[in-house]
Tab-separated table of C-alpha atoms in Angstrom:
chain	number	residue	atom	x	y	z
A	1	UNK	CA	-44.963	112.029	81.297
A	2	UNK	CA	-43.614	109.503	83.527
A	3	UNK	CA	-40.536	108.658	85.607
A	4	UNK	CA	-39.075	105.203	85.575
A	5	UNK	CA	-36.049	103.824	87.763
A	6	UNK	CA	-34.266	100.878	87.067
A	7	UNK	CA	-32.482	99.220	89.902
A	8	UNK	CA	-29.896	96.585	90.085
A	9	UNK	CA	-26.666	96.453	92.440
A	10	UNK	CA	-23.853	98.413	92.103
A	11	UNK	CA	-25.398	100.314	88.595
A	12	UNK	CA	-22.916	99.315	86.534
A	13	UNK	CA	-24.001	96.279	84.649
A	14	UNK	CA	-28.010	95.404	84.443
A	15	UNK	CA	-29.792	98.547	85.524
A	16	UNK	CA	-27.671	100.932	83.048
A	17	UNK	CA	-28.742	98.382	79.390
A	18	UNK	CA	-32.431	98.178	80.595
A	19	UNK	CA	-32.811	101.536	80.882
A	20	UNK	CA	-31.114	101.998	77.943
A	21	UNK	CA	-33.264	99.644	76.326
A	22	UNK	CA	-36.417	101.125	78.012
A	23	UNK	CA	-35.861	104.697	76.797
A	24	UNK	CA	-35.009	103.000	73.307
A	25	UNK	CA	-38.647	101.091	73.677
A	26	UNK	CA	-40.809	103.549	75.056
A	27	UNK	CA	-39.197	106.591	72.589
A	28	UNK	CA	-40.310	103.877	69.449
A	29	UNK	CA	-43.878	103.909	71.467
A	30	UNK	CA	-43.948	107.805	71.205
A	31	UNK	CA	-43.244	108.367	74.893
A	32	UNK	CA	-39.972	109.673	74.285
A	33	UNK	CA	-40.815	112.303	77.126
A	34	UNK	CA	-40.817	109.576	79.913
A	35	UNK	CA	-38.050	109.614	81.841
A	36	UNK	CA	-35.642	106.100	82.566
A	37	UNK	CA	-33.412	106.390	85.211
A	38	UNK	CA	-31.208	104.169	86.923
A	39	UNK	CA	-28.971	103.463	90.321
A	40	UNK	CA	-28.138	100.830	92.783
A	41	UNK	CA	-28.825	99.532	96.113
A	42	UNK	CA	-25.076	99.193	96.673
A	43	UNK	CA	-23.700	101.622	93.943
A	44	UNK	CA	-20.084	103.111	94.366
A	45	UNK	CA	-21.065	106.709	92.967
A	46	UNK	CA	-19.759	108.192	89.716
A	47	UNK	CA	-18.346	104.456	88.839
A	48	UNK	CA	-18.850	103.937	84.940
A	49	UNK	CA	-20.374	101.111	83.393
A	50	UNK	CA	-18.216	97.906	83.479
A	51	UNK	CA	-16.651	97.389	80.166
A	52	UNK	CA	-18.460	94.629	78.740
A	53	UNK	CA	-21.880	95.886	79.229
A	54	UNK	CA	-20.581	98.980	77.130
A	55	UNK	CA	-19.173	96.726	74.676
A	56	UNK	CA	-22.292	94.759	74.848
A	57	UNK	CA	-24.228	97.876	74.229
A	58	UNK	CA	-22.427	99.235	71.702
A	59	UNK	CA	-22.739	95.772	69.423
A	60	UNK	CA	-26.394	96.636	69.097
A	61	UNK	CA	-26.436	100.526	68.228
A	62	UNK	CA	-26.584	101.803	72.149
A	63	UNK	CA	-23.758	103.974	74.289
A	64	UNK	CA	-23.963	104.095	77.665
A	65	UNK	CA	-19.887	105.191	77.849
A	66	UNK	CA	-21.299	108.305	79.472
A	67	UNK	CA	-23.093	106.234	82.275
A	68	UNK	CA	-22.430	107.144	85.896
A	69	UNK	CA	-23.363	104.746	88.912
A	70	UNK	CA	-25.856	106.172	91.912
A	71	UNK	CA	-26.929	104.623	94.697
A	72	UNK	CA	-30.728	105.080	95.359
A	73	UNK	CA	-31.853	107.562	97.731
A	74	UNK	CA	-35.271	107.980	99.234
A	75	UNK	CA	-35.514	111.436	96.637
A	76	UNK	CA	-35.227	109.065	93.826
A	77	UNK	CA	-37.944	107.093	94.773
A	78	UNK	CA	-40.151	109.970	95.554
A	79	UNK	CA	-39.427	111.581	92.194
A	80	UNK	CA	-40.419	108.274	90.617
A	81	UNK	CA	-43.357	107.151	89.420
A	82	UNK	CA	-42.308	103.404	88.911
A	83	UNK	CA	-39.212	101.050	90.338
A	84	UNK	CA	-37.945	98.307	88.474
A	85	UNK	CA	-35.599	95.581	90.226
A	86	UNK	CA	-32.883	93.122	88.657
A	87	UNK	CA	-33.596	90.819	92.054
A	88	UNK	CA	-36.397	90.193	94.638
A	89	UNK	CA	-34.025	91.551	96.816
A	90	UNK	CA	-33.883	95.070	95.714
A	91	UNK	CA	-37.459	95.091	95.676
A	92	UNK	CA	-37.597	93.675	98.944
A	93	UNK	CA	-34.650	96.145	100.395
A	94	UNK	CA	-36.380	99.067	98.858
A	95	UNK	CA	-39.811	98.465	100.222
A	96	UNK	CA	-38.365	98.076	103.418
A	97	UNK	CA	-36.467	101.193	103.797
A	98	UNK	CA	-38.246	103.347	101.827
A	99	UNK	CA	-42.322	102.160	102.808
A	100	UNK	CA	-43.683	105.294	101.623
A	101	UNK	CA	-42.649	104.136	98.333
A	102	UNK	CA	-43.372	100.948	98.340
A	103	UNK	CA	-46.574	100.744	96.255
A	104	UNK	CA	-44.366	101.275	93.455
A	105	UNK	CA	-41.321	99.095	93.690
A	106	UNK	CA	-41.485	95.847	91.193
A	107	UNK	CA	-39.415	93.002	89.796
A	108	UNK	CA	-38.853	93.871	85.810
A	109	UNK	CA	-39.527	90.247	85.259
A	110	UNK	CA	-42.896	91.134	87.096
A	111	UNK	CA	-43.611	92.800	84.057
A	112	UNK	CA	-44.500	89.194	82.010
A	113	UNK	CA	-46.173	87.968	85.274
A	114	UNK	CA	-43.460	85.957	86.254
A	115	UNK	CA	-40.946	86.294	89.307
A	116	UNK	CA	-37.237	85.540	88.661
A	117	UNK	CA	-33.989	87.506	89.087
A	118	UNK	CA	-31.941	88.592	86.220
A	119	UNK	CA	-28.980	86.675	86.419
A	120	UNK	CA	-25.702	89.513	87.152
A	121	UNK	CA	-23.087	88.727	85.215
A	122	UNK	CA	-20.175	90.995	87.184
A	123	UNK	CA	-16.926	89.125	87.256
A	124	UNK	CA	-17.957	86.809	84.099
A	125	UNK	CA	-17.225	86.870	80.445
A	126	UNK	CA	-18.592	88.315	77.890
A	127	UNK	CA	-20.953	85.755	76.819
A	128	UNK	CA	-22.880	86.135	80.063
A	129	UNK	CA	-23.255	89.787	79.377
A	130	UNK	CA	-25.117	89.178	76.296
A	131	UNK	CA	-26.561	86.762	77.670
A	132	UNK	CA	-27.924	89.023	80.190
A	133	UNK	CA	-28.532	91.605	77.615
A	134	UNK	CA	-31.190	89.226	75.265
A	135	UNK	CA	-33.086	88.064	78.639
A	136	UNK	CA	-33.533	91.954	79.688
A	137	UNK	CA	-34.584	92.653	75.743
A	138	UNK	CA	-36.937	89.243	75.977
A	139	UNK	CA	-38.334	90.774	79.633
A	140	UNK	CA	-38.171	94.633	78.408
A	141	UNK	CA	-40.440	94.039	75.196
A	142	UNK	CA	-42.891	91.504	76.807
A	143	UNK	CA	-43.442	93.894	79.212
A	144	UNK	CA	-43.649	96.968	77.903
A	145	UNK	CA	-47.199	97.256	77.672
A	146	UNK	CA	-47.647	96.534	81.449
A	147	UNK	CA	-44.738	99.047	82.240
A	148	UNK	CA	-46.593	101.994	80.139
A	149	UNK	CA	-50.001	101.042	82.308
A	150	UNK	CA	-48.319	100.573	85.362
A	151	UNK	CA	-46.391	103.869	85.311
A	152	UNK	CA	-49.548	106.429	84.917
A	153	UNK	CA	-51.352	104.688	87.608
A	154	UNK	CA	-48.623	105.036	89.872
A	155	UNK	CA	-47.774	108.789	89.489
A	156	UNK	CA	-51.710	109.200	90.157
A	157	UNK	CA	-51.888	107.034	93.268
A	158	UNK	CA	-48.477	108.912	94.454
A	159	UNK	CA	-50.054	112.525	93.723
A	160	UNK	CA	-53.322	111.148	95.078
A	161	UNK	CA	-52.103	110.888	98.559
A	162	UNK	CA	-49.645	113.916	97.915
A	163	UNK	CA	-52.898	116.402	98.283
């Protein structure tokens, strides 16, 4: 089993529908006991999802209603065994504060071997949510194989230097 974090912002628009969408992927793989998590570099705890990426959701068969924002933590990072980012600057931000961590902090769009943000469409209509919501699907998919081989290899290399 394996712990994945997805990291965006505030946690209330990207990082909430790819984890979502993660669980929903890896579950269909038969890892439904990995565990997808998700939180913010600038989260305003206990904040729900913002309305349109529930709505978004919801469209395609998925409820996040129940979603709560958290702001990463150093203890989130140390009970995970791989970090995905929205931005390059989360990544960057997190490997900064938290070096210990580091070796396991990517981009999501690392996953496909490329290195762009997901756009965050806060503030903007609907249309850019599901816009954002096909690119993370396009990314999440593509990836998915890399994400399942990344994950074991970084829970041993973090329980490696843990004895």
């Amino acid at each position: 089993m394996a712990r994945i974090l997805v990291i965006c912002t505030a946690n209330i628009c990207r990082s909430p529908v790819a984890a979502a969408l993660l669980r929903d992927r890896l579950r269909r793989r038969g890892l439904g006991d990995w565990t997808v998590g998700s939180a913010g570099t600038w989260a305003m705890a206990a904040r729900p999802a913002s309305r349109y990426s529930v709505d978004v959701m919801g469209r395609h068969g998925f409820n996040i209603a129940d979603h709560r924002a958290t702001m990463v933590e150093e203890r989130h990072l140390g009970e995970t065994d791989l970090a995905l980012t929205m931005e390059d600057g989360h990544a960057e931000a997190l490997r900064s504060e938290f070096p210990a961590h580091a070796h396991k902090v990517f981009m999501l769009t690392e996953m496909i071997g490329r290195n762009y943000n997901i756009p965050d469409p806060y503030g903007g209509p609907i249309e850019e949510y599901q816009r954002m919501y096909e690119g993370l699907v396009e990314v999440i998919d593509a990836g998915l194989d890399r994400i399942i081989t990344l994950a074991p290899v970084s829970y041993t290399h973090l329980r490696a230097h843990e004895t």
